[in-house]
Amino acid sequence: MAGALSALRRLYLSLYNWTVFLGWLQVLYLALKTLNESGHQHVYKAVERPLLLAQSAAVLEILHGLVGLVRSPISATLPQIGSRLYLTWGILWSFPETQSHILVSSLVISWSITEIIRYSFFGMKEALGFAPSWLLWLRYSTFILLYPTGITSEVGLIYIALQYIQKSERYSIRMPNKWNFSFDYFYAAIIALGIYVPGSPHMYRYMLSQRKKALSKTKAA
């Protein structure tokens, strides 16, 4: 029984990782193709559907951690996925004025390369039981460049969106109302920007420590 459950777990995680891998591969292809043919102003429209689907699928990774399908700590998974969902839905999708900015291109390219490597790495580990050493190195090394470019793009796009958030008052709740509650999305966005200040260096140091552990194991082997 335990063997059958283990096989089902590996099959499910293999299908999940390779499906999302294909989604991010499509995002990267469309982004680069559009950049070359039409310019950065049209990148978001070209990648919107696969981007929304691929990024939203990451919610399942939180569930995987909660139910014990994977060993990834929720404390590291939740903030990273949460921030990306916020950028995807709460900024880019919600405020079309941000969609033609050049930072969308750097964001999408940074995210998609990172995820193509990550999902193929875990896809191979689940399907074959191992991943080649070159893919392991890419998994734990490309973030050195792609994390700063991705974070810079995220912070920049939130900052750019502030004026549109304030003007539109979208998602804000004003008093009086039947709930006797108020919420200002503009100030929530400012708080989100503030979280990036201590959060980004912390995550970067965490990934550096993970890189050291992962690569030291391969050297020892």
Short mmCIF file of C-alpha atoms in Angstrom, two decimals:
data_model
loop_
_atom_site.label_atom_id
_atom_site.label_comp_id
_atom_site.label_asym_id
_atom_site.label_seq_id
_atom_site.Cartn_x
_atom_site.Cartn_y
_atom_site.Cartn_z
CA MET A 1 0.00 0.00 0.00
CA ALA A 2 2.79 2.40 0.95
CA GLY A 3 4.57 1.62 -2.32
CA ALA A 4 1.46 2.38 -4.36
CA LEU A 5 0.93 5.69 -2.55
CA SER A 6 4.56 6.63 -3.13
CA ALA A 7 4.23 5.85 -6.84
CA LEU A 8 1.03 7.93 -7.08
CA ARG A 9 2.74 10.81 -5.29
CA ARG A 10 5.67 10.73 -7.72
CA LEU A 11 3.36 10.47 -10.72
CA TYR A 12 1.28 13.43 -9.57
CA LEU A 13 4.29 15.62 -8.77
CA SER A 14 5.94 14.68 -12.08
CA LEU A 15 2.83 15.69 -14.03
CA TYR A 16 2.46 18.88 -12.00
CA ASN A 17 6.08 19.98 -12.45
CA TRP A 18 6.26 19.21 -16.16
CA THR A 19 2.89 20.85 -16.87
CA VAL A 20 3.89 24.09 -15.16
CA PHE A 21 7.32 23.86 -16.82
CA LEU A 22 5.59 23.91 -20.21
CA GLY A 23 3.54 26.91 -19.12
CA TRP A 24 6.63 28.92 -18.20
CA LEU A 25 8.39 27.79 -21.36
CA GLN A 26 5.51 29.26 -23.35
CA VAL A 27 5.75 32.50 -21.34
CA LEU A 28 9.46 32.86 -22.12
CA TYR A 29 9.02 32.03 -25.80
CA LEU A 30 6.19 34.53 -26.26
CA ALA A 31 8.04 37.23 -24.30
CA LEU A 32 11.23 36.92 -26.35
CA LYS A 33 9.32 36.64 -29.62
CA THR A 34 7.23 39.73 -28.86
CA LEU A 35 10.26 41.72 -27.68
CA ASN A 36 11.99 40.96 -30.97
CA GLU A 37 9.00 41.61 -33.23
CA SER A 38 6.90 44.28 -31.50
CA GLY A 39 8.76 45.75 -28.53
CA HIS A 40 8.36 45.64 -24.77
CA GLN A 41 5.05 47.53 -24.82
CA HIS A 42 3.27 44.41 -26.13
CA VAL A 43 4.93 41.74 -24.00
CA TYR A 44 2.28 41.56 -21.30
CA LYS A 45 -0.61 41.09 -23.72
CA ALA A 46 1.32 38.31 -25.45
CA VAL A 47 2.08 36.38 -22.25
CA GLU A 48 -0.96 37.24 -20.12
CA ARG A 49 -2.89 33.98 -20.34
CA PRO A 50 -0.02 31.51 -19.80
CA LEU A 51 1.47 33.83 -17.16
CA LEU A 52 -1.74 33.94 -15.14
CA LEU A 53 -2.17 30.17 -15.39
CA ALA A 54 1.43 29.22 -14.63
CA GLN A 55 1.77 31.62 -11.72
CA SER A 56 -1.60 30.73 -10.23
CA ALA A 57 -0.69 27.04 -10.38
CA ALA A 58 2.00 27.77 -7.79
CA VAL A 59 -0.76 27.95 -5.15
CA LEU A 60 -0.71 24.15 -5.24
CA GLU A 61 2.87 24.22 -3.94
CA ILE A 62 1.61 25.72 -0.69
CA LEU A 63 -0.89 22.85 -0.42
CA HIS A 64 1.85 20.33 -1.27
CA GLY A 65 3.87 21.60 1.67
CA LEU A 66 0.90 21.67 4.05
CA VAL A 67 -0.12 18.06 3.36
CA GLY A 68 3.45 16.77 3.31
CA LEU A 69 3.79 15.92 -0.37
CA VAL A 70 7.06 17.91 -0.48
CA ARG A 71 9.59 18.90 2.17
CA SER A 72 9.86 22.57 1.20
CA PRO A 73 9.27 24.79 4.27
CA ILE A 74 6.07 26.83 4.11
CA SER A 75 7.94 29.75 5.70
CA ALA A 76 10.04 30.06 2.52
CA THR A 77 7.40 29.02 -0.03
CA LEU A 78 4.53 31.23 1.14
CA PRO A 79 6.17 34.69 0.91
CA GLN A 80 7.71 34.00 -2.48
CA ILE A 81 4.51 32.67 -4.04
CA GLY A 82 2.43 35.31 -2.27
CA SER A 83 4.52 38.18 -3.64
CA ARG A 84 4.35 36.80 -7.16
CA LEU A 85 0.61 36.33 -7.04
CA TYR A 86 0.30 39.89 -5.75
CA LEU A 87 2.35 41.20 -8.69
CA THR A 88 0.54 39.03 -11.21
CA TRP A 89 -3.04 39.68 -10.13
CA GLY A 90 -2.90 42.63 -7.75
CA ILE A 91 -0.70 44.87 -9.89
CA LEU A 92 -0.33 43.84 -13.54
CA TRP A 93 -3.79 42.36 -14.13
CA SER A 94 -5.56 44.92 -11.94
CA PHE A 95 -3.88 48.05 -13.32
CA PRO A 96 -3.46 47.86 -17.12
CA GLU A 97 -1.53 51.15 -17.10
CA THR A 98 1.50 49.21 -15.82
CA GLN A 99 1.39 46.53 -18.51
CA SER A 100 3.35 48.37 -21.21
CA HIS A 101 6.32 49.27 -18.99
CA ILE A 102 9.73 47.79 -19.85
CA LEU A 103 9.99 46.34 -16.33
CA VAL A 104 7.28 43.85 -17.30
CA SER A 105 9.74 42.31 -19.76
CA SER A 106 12.55 42.02 -17.21
CA LEU A 107 10.07 40.61 -14.68
CA VAL A 108 8.63 38.00 -17.03
CA ILE A 109 12.02 36.91 -18.35
CA SER A 110 13.52 36.66 -14.84
CA TRP A 111 10.55 34.68 -13.54
CA SER A 112 10.25 32.36 -16.53
CA ILE A 113 13.94 31.38 -16.71
CA THR A 114 13.95 30.73 -12.97
CA GLU A 115 10.83 28.60 -13.14
CA ILE A 116 11.80 26.67 -16.26
CA ILE A 117 14.95 25.56 -14.45
CA ARG A 118 13.18 24.89 -11.13
CA TYR A 119 10.26 22.89 -12.49
CA SER A 120 12.43 20.83 -14.83
CA PHE A 121 14.77 20.09 -11.90
CA PHE A 122 11.96 18.83 -9.68
CA GLY A 123 10.26 17.14 -12.62
CA MET A 124 13.36 15.07 -13.30
CA LYS A 125 13.83 14.24 -9.64
CA GLU A 126 10.27 12.95 -9.36
CA ALA A 127 10.23 11.13 -12.70
CA LEU A 128 13.75 9.67 -12.66
CA GLY A 129 14.82 9.91 -9.04
CA PHE A 130 17.70 12.26 -9.85
CA ALA A 131 18.61 15.41 -11.75
CA PRO A 132 21.84 15.90 -13.76
CA SER A 133 24.60 17.88 -12.06
CA TRP A 134 24.43 20.71 -14.60
CA LEU A 135 20.74 21.20 -13.87
CA LEU A 136 21.44 21.12 -10.14
CA TRP A 137 24.05 23.83 -10.62
CA LEU A 138 21.62 25.96 -12.65
CA ARG A 139 18.89 25.44 -10.04
CA TYR A 140 21.10 26.80 -7.27
CA SER A 141 23.14 29.39 -9.19
CA THR A 142 21.03 31.35 -11.67
CA PHE A 143 19.16 33.10 -8.85
CA ILE A 144 22.37 35.05 -8.13
CA LEU A 145 21.52 37.20 -11.15
CA LEU A 146 17.82 36.51 -11.70
CA TYR A 147 16.65 37.17 -8.14
CA PRO A 148 17.94 40.78 -8.12
CA THR A 149 16.53 41.48 -11.59
CA GLY A 150 13.19 39.95 -10.63
CA ILE A 151 12.96 41.77 -7.30
CA THR A 152 13.98 45.09 -8.88
CA SER A 153 11.24 44.64 -11.48
CA GLU A 154 8.66 43.75 -8.82
CA VAL A 155 9.49 46.76 -6.64
CA GLY A 156 9.57 49.05 -9.67
CA LEU A 157 6.17 47.93 -10.92
CA ILE A 158 4.52 48.31 -7.51
CA TYR A 159 5.97 51.82 -7.28
CA ILE A 160 4.74 52.67 -10.79
CA ALA A 161 1.27 51.33 -9.94
CA LEU A 162 0.91 53.51 -6.83
CA GLN A 163 -0.41 56.51 -8.76
CA TYR A 164 -3.02 54.39 -10.53
CA ILE A 165 -4.02 52.64 -7.30
CA GLN A 166 -4.52 55.96 -5.56
CA LYS A 167 -6.45 57.49 -8.46
CA SER A 168 -8.77 54.55 -9.09
CA GLU A 169 -9.30 53.53 -5.44
CA ARG A 170 -9.77 50.00 -6.73
CA TYR A 171 -10.07 47.38 -3.97
CA SER A 172 -10.35 50.10 -1.31
CA ILE A 173 -13.25 50.05 1.14
CA ARG A 174 -14.48 53.35 2.53
CA MET A 175 -16.52 54.13 5.60
CA PRO A 176 -19.35 54.14 6.35
CA ASN A 177 -20.40 50.63 5.39
CA LYS A 178 -22.31 47.72 6.90
CA TRP A 179 -19.08 46.03 8.00
CA ASN A 180 -17.85 49.14 9.84
CA PHE A 181 -14.47 48.51 8.24
CA SER A 182 -12.16 50.46 5.96
CA PHE A 183 -9.27 49.36 3.78
CA ASP A 184 -6.97 51.41 1.58
CA TYR A 185 -5.25 49.42 -1.18
CA PHE A 186 -2.84 52.31 -1.77
CA TYR A 187 -1.40 52.05 1.74
CA ALA A 188 -1.40 48.26 1.50
CA ALA A 189 0.80 48.60 -1.60
CA ILE A 190 3.15 50.92 0.31
CA ILE A 191 3.35 48.35 3.12
CA ALA A 192 4.12 45.68 0.51
CA LEU A 193 6.99 47.84 -0.77
CA GLY A 194 8.23 48.21 2.79
CA ILE A 195 8.25 44.43 3.29
CA TYR A 196 10.62 44.06 0.33
CA VAL A 197 13.29 46.07 2.21
CA PRO A 198 14.04 43.47 4.92
CA GLY A 199 12.44 40.55 3.07
CA SER A 200 14.56 40.55 -0.09
CA PRO A 201 18.00 40.40 1.60
CA HIS A 202 16.68 37.73 3.97
CA MET A 203 15.46 35.55 1.07
CA TYR A 204 18.70 36.11 -0.84
CA ARG A 205 20.78 34.99 2.14
CA TYR A 206 18.50 31.98 2.57
CA MET A 207 19.00 30.96 -1.07
CA LEU A 208 22.76 31.41 -0.78
CA SER A 209 22.79 29.06 2.22
CA GLN A 210 20.66 26.54 0.30
CA ARG A 211 23.07 26.79 -2.62
CA LYS A 212 26.03 26.08 -0.36
CA LYS A 213 24.33 23.01 1.11
CA ALA A 214 23.17 21.62 -2.25
CA LEU A 215 26.47 22.09 -4.08
CA SER A 216 28.59 20.85 -1.18
CA LYS A 217 26.68 17.55 -1.30
CA THR A 218 27.60 17.06 -4.96
CA LYS A 219 31.27 17.78 -4.22
CA ALA A 220 31.22 15.31 -1.34
CA ALA A 221 29.65 12.67 -3.59
#
